[in-house]
Coordinates of C-alpha atoms and ligand atoms in Angstrom, one line a residue:
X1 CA 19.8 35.0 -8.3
X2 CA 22.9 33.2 -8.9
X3 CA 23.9 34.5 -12.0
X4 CA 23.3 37.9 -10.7
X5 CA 25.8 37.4 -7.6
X6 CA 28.5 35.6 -10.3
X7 CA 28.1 38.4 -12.0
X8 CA 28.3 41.2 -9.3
X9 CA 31.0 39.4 -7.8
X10 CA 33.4 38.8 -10.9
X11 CA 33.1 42.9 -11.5
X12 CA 30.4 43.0 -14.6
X13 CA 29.8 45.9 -16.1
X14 CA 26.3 47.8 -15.9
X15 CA 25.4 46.9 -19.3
X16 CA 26.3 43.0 -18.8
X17 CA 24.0 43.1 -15.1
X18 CA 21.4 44.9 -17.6
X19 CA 21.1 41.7 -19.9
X20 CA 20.7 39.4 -16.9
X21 CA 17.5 37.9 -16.4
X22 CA 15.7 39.2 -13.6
X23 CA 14.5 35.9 -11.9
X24 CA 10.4 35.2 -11.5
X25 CA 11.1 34.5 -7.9
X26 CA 13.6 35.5 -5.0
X27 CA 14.4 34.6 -1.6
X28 CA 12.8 37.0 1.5
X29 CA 12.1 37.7 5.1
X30 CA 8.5 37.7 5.2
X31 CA 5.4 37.5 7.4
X32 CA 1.9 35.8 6.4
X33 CA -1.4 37.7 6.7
X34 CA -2.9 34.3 7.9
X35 CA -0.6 34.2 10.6
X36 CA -1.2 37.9 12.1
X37 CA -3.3 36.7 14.7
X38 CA -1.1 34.1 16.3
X39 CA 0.3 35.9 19.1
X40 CA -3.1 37.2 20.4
X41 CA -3.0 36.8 24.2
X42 CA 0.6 36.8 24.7
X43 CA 2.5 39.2 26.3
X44 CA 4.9 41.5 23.8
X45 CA 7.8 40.0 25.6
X46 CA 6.7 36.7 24.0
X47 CA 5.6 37.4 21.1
X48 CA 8.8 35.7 19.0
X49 CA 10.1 37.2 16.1
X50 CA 11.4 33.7 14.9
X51 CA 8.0 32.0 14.6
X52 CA 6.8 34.3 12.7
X53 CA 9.3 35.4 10.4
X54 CA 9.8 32.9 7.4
X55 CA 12.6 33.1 4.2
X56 CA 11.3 31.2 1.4
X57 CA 10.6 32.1 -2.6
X58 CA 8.2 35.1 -3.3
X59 CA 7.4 36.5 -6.7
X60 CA 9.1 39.2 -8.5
X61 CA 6.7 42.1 -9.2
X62 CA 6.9 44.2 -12.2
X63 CA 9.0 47.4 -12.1
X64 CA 7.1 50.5 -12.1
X65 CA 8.6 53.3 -14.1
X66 CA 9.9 55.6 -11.5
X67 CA 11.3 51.9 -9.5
X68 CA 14.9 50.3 -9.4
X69 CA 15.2 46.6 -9.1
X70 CA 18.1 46.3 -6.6
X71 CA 20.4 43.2 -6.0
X72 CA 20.5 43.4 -2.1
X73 CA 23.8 42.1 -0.8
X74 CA 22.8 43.0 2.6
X75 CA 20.7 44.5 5.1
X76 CA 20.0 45.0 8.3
X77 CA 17.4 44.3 11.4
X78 CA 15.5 47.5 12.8
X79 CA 12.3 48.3 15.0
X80 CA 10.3 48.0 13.0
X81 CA 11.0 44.8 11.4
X82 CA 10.3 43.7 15.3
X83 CA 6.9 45.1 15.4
X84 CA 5.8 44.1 12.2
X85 CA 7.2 40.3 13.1
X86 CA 5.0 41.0 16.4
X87 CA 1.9 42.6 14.6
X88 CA 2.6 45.0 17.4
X89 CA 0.6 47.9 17.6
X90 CA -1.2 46.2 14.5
X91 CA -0.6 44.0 11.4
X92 CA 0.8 45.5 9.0
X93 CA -1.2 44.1 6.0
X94 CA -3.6 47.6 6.8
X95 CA -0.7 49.4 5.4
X96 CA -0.6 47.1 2.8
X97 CA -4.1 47.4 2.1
X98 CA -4.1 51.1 1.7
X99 CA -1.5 51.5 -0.1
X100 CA -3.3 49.4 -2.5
X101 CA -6.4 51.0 -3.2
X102 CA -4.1 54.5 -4.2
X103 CA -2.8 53.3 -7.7
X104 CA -2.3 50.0 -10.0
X105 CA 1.5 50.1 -9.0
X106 CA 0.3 50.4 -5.3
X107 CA -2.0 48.0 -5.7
X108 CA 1.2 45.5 -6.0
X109 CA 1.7 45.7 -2.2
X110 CA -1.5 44.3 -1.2
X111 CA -0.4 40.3 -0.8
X112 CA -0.7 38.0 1.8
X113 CA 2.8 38.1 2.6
X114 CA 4.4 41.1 3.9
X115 CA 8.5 41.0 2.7
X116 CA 9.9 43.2 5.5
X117 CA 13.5 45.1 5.6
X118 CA 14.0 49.0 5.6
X119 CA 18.2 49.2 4.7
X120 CA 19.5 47.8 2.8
X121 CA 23.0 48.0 0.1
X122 CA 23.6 46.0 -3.2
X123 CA 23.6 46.8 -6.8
X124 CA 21.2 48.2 -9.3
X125 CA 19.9 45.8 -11.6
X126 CA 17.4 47.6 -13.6
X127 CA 15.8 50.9 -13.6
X128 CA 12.2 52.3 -14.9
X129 CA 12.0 53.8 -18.3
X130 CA 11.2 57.3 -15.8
X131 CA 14.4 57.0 -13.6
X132 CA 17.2 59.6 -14.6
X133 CA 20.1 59.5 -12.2
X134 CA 20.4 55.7 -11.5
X135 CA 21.6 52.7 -14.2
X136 CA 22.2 49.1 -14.0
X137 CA 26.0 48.6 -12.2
X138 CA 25.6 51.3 -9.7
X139 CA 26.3 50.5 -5.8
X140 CA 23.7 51.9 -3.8
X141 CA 22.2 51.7 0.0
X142 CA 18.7 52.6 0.1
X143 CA 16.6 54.6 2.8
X144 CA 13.3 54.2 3.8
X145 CA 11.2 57.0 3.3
X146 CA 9.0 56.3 0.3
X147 CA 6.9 59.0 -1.1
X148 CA 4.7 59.7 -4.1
X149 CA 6.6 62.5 -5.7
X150 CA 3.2 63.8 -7.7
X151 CA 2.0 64.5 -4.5
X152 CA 2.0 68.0 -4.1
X153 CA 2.2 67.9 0.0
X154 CA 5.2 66.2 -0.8
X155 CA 7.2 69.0 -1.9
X156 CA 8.3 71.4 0.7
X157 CA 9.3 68.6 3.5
X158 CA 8.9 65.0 1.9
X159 CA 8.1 63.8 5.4
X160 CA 5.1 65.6 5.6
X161 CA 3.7 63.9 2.5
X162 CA -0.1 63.0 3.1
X163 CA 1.0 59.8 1.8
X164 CA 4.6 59.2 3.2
X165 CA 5.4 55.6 3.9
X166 CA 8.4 53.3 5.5
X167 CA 9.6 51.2 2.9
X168 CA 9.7 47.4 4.4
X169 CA 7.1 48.6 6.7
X170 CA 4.3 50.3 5.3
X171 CA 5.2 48.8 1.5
X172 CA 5.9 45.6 0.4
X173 CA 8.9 44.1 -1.1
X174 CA 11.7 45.1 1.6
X175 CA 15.3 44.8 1.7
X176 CA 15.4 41.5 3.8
X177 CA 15.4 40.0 0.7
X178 CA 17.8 39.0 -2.5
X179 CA 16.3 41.2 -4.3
X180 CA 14.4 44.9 -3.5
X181 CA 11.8 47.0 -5.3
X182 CA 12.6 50.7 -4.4
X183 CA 11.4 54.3 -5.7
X184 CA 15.0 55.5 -7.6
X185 CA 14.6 58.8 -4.9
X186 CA 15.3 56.3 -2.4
X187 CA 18.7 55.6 -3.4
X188 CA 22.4 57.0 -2.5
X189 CA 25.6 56.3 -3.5
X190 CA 27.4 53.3 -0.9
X191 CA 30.3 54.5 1.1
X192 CA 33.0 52.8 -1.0
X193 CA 35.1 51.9 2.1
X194 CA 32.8 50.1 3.7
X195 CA 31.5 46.4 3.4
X196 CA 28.5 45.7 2.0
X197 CA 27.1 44.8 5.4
X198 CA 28.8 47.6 7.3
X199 CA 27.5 50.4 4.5
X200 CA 23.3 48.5 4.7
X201 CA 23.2 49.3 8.8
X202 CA 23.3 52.6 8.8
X203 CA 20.4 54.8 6.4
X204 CA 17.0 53.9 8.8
X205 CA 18.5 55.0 12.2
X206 CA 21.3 57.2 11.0
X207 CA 18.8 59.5 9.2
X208 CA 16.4 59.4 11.7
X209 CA 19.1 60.7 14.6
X210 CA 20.4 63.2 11.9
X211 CA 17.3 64.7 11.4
X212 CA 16.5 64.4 15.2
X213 CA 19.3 66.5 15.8
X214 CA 21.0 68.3 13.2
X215 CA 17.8 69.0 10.9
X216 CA 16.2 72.6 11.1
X217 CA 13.2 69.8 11.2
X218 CA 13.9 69.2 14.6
X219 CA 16.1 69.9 17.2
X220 CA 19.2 72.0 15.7
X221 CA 21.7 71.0 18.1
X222 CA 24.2 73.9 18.6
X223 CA 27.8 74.0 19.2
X224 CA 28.1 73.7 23.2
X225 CA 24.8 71.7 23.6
X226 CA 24.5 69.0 26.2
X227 CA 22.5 66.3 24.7
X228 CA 21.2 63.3 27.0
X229 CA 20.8 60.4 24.9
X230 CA 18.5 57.3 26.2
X231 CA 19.9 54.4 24.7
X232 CA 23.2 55.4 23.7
X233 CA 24.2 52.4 22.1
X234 CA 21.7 51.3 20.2
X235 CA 20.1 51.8 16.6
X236 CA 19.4 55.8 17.1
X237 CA 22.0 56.2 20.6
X238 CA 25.1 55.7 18.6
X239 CA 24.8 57.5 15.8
X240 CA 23.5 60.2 17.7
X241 CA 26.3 59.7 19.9
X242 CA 29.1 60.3 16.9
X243 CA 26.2 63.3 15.6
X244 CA 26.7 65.2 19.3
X245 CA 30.3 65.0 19.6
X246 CA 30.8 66.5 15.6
X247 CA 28.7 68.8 15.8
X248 CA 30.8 70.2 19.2
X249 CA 28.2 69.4 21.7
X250 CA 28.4 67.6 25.2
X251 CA 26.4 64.1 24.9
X252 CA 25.2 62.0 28.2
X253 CA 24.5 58.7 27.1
X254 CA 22.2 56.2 29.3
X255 CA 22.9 53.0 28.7
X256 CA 21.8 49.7 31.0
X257 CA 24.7 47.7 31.1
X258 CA 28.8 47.9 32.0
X259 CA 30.0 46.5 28.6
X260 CA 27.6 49.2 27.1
X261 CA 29.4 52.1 29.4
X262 CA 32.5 50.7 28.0
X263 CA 31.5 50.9 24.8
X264 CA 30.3 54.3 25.1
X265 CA 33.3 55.6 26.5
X266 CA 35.7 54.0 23.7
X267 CA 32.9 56.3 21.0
X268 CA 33.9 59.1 23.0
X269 CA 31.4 59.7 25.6
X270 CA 33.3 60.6 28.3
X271 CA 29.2 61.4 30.4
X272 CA 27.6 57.9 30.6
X273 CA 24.9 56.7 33.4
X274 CA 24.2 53.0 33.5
X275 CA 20.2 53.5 34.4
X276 CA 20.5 49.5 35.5
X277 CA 22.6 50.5 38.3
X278 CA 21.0 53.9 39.1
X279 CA 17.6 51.4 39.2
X280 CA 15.8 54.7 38.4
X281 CA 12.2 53.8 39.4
X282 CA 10.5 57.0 36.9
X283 CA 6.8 54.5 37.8
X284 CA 6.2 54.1 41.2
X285 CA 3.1 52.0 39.4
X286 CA 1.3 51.6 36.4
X287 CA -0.7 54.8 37.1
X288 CA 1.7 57.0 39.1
X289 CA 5.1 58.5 38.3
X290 CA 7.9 59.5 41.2
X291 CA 9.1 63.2 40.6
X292 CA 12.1 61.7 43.3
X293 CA 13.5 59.6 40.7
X294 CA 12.9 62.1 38.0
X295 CA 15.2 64.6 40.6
X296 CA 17.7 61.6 40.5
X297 CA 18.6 61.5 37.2
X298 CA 18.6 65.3 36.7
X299 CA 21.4 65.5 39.6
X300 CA 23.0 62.6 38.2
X301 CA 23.7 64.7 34.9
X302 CA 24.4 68.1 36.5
X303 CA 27.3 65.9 38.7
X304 CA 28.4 64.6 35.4
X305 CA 28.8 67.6 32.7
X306 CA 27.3 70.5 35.8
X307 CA 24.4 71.7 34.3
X308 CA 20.7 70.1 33.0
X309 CA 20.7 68.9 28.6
X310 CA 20.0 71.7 26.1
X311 CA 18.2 68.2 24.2
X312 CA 16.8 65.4 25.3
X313 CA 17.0 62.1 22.6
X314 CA 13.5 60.2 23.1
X315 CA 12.5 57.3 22.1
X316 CA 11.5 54.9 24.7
X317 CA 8.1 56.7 25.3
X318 CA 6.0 55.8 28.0
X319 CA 9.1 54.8 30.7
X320 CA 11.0 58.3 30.5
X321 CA 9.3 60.8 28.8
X322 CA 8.1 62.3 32.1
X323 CA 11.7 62.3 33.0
X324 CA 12.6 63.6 30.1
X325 CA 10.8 66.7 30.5
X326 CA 11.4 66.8 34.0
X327 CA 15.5 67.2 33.1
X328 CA 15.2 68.8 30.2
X329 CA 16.9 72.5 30.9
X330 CA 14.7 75.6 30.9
X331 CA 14.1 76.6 27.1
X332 CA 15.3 73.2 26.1
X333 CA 14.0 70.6 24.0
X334 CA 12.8 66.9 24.1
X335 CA 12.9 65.5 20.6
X336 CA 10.7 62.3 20.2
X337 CA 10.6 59.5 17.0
X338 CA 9.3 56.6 19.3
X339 CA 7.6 55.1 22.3
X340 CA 9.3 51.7 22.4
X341 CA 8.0 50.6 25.9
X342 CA 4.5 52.5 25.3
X343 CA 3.0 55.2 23.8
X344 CA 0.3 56.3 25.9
X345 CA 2.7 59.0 27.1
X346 CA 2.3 61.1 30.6
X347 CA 4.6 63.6 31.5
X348 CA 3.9 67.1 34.3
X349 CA 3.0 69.7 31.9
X350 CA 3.9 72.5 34.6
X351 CA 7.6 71.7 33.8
X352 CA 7.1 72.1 30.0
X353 CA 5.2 75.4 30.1
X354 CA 7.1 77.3 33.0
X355 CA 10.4 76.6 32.1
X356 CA 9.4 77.0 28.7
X357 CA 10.7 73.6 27.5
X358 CA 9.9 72.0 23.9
X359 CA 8.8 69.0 23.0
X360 CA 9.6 68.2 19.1
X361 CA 8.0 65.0 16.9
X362 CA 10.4 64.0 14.7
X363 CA 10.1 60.7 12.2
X364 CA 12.5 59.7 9.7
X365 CA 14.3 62.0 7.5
X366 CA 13.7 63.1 4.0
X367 CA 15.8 62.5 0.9
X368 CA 17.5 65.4 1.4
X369 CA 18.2 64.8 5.3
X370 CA 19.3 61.1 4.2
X371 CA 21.6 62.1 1.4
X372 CA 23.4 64.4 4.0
X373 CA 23.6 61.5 6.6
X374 CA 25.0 59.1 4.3
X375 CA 27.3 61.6 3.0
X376 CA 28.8 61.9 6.2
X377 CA 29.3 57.9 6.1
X378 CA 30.9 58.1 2.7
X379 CA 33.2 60.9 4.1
X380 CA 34.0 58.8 7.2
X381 CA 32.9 61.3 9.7
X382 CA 30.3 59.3 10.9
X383 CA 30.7 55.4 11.5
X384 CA 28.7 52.4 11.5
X385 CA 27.7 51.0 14.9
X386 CA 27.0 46.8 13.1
X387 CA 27.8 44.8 15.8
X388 CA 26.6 41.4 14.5
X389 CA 26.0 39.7 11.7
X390 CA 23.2 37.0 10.5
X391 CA 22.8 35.7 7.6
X392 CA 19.4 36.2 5.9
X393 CA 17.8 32.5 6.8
X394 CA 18.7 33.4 10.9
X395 CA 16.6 36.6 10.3
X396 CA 14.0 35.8 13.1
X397 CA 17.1 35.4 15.4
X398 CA 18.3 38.6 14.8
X399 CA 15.3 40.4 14.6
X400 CA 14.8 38.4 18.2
X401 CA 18.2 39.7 19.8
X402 CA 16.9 43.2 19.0
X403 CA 13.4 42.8 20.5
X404 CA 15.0 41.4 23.8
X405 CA 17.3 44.1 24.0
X406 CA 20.4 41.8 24.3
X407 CA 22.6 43.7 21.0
X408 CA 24.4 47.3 20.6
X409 CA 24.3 48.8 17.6
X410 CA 23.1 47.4 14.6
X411 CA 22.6 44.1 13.8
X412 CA 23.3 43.4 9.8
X413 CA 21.9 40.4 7.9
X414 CA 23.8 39.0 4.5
X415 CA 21.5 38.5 1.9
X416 CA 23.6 38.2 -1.6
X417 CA 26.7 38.8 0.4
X418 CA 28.4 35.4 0.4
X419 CA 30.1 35.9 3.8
X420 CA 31.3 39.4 5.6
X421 CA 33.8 41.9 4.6
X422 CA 32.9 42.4 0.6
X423 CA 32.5 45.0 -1.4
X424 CA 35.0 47.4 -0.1
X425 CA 36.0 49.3 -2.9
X426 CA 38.3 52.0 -1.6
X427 CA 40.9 50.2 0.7
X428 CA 43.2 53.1 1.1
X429 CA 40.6 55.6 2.2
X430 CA 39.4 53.0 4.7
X431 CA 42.9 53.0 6.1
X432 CA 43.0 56.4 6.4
X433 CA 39.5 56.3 8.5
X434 CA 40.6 53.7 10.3
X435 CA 39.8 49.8 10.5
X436 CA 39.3 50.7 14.6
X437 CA 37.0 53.0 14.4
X438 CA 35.2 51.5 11.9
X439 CA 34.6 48.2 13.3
X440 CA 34.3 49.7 17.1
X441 CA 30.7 48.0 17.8
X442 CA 32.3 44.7 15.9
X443 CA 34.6 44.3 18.1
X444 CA 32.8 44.7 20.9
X445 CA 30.2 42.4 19.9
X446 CA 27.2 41.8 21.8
Ligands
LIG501 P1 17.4 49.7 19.7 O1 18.6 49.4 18.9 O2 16.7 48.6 20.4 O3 17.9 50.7 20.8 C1 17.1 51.3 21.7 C2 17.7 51.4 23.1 O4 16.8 52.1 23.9 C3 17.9 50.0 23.8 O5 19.1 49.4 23.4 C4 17.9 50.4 25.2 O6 19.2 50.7 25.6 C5 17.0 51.7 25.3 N1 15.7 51.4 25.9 C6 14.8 50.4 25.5 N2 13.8 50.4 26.4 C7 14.1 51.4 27.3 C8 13.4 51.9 28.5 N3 12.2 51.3 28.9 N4 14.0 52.8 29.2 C9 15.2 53.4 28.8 N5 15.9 53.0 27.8 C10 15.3 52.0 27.0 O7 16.4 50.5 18.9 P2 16.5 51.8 17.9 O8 16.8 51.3 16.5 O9 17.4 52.7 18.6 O10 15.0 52.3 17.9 C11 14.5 52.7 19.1 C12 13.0 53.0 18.9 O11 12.9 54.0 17.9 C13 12.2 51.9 18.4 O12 10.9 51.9 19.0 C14 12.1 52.1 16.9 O13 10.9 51.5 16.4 C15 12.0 53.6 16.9 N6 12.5 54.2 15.7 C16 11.8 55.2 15.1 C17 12.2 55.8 13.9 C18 11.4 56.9 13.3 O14 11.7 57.3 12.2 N7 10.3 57.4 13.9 C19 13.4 55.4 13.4 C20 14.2 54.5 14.0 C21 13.7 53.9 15.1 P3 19.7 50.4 27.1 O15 19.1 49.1 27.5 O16 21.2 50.2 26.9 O17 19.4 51.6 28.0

């Protein structure tokens, strides 16, 4: 890839990236299909990312027509790439496998190795003889959701396509990587003030929380809404966060730690509760959950904005979802994408149905919803929350911080990208954003 990054970095032109060889091999985060048993018996907590993620050489496939080949400069750790590095709730060489058995191209996926990685931002290499919009030189970040477009299920919300996937998750050839293989409809134009690594962090969970909230999809946060957000400064939290304050609503952010309260508060989130210090105790056992604490946490909102959260952000799962519900406001809505501490889910369904309450499945965001949430980048309304940066051979590190809980924000991951801070190609419009509000999570680094 070398001549590739020369050439990206000295300013070629499309056409000149377009006569580069494309290597036979590049350098990726993967996990090993022979390996996917070798946490059996452990405990999640120690199930460790850095054993079982590995960077070495993998084979370039061939480009399918309606495919991009895309130099990655950088990407990013999320979930995902946590429970795929944990075969946690399974391996995910079933996905692999299935998407295998749909088509020749899909039938590309299905390798022992699994190259992980669902952000990602670089520059477009090659395109498909079917691709229209995209050509060699362009500067791109890519989302995740990956969908066969002759599908007709696909075509009135892409995320209800029978056969909608996470790219980096449930495909092959991720963007933890030199090099990625996407579908061109998952790619949008990079928001040219930002860094490479700064403009990868943000499509997975900055789509996701748009759609959680913004989309007719799911919630539809109005103007005047009080939105309670569980893990305000994380992936989803802080770009739901910035979502809740545009759009004129009221957010509470839970958060478990002072530094994160601080953090919070600099974002402009004025409501925050630091659930480590409320020790809210929502399972008095494995089996049996304490409508007390529940009350807690609804009178500690109502003492902080007076009244109970039009929305409430899920995605812890098993740990609050009967709180959720519980403090939810009559007529509101809970809006889940995730169960991170369990998803065998139990909440009172007396306090749904009386009071009328919703409870709203959201996953991902389609094109559509992801063009709008990047836009929203480009135009600098909505920041990026990177607070740390790897590069691609610490991947299992980074990928560890984020399964312990011990970051904020995003964690980004150089892959081309020499060191941090390139490929900012509009300067003065970053100044006129600002460089502090910008870096905000950066510089509070976790
Ligand atoms: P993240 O960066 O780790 O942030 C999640 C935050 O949730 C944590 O920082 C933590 O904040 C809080 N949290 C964790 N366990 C909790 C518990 N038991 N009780 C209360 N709060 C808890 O992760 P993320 O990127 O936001 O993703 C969160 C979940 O959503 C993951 O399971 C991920 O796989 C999923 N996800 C789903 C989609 C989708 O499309 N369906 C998209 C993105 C992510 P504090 O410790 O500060 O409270």
């Amino acid at each position: 890839m070398q001549p590739i990054l020369d050439a990206i970095q000295a300013g070629a032109a499309g056409d000149d990236l377009a006569n580069l060889a494309i290597p036979e091999s590049y350098r990726a985060a993967f996990v090993r299909r022979d390996e996917a048993a070798m946490f059996e018996g452990l405990e999640s907590s120690d199930k460790d990312p850095r054993k079982s993620l590995h960077v070495d050489e993998v084979p370039t496939p061939e480009l399918a027509p309606d495919e991009a080949y895309v130099a990655v400069m950088a990407s990013a750790i999320n979930f995902n790439t946590v429970w795929t590095s944990i075969f946690e709730p399974l391996p995910t060489f079933g996905f692999l496998d299935r998407l295998g058995k749909e088509s020749a191209w899909g039938a590309r996926h299905a390798l022992d190795h699994h190259v992980v990685g669902s952000d990602g931002a670089g520059v477009v290499l090659r395109v498909g003889s079917a691709v229209r919009n995209w050509k060699p030189g362009d500067r791109v970040t890519i989302h995740c959701n990956h969908v066969d477009d002759q599908d007709p299920t696909a075509h009135d919300d892409s995320m209800l396509a029978t056969n909608q996937r996470i790219w980096g998750f449930e495909t092959n050839f991720g963007g933890l990587a030199d090099l990625a293989v996407v579908k061109a409809n998952q790619l949008m134009p990079k928001p040219r003030h930002l860094s490479w690594e700064e403009a990868a962090c943000n499509a997975l969970t900055n789509s996701t929380s748009y759609r959680m909230l913004v989309s007719h999809n799911a919630a539809a946060m109005k103007q005047g809404d009080v939105v309670l957000i569980w893990g305000a400064s994380g992936g989803l939290g802080g770009y739901a966060v910035q979502y809740v304050l545009n759009g004129g609503g009221t957010p509470v952010g839970v958060v478990s730690s002072e530094s994160k309260v601080e953090l919070l508060k600099e974002l402009g989130c004025e409501a925050v509760i630091d659930r480590k210090a409320a020790g809210y105790k929502f399972w008095s056992d494995d089996h049996t959950q304490d409508e007390k604490e529940w009350r807690r946490l609804g009178k500690d909102v109502r003492a902080l904005v007076g009244r109970d959260p039009d929305i409430v952000f899920e995605h812890p799962g098993r740990q609050t979802m009967g709180a959720s519900v519980f403090v939810a406001a009559r007529g509101g809505t809970v809006v889940t994408c995730a169960a991170t501490s369990g998803y065998m889910i139990e909440y009172d369904n007396r306090h749904l149905w009386m009071k009328l309450k919703r409870l709203i499945s959201s996953h991902f965001a389609n094109y559509r919803e992801a063009w709008e949430a990047n836009r929203l980048v480009s135009e600098g309304r909505i920041q990026p929350i990177l607070s740390a940066v790897h590069p691609l051979t610490e991947v299992g590190e980074a990928a560890s911080a984020v399964h312990r809980n011990v970051h904020e924000g995003k964690i980004g991951v150089l892959c081309l990208a020499p060191e941090e801070g390139q490929g900012i190609d509009d300067p003065a419009f970053r100044e006129q954003v600002g460089e502090d509000r910008i870096t905000l999570f950066r510089r509070s680094g976790a």
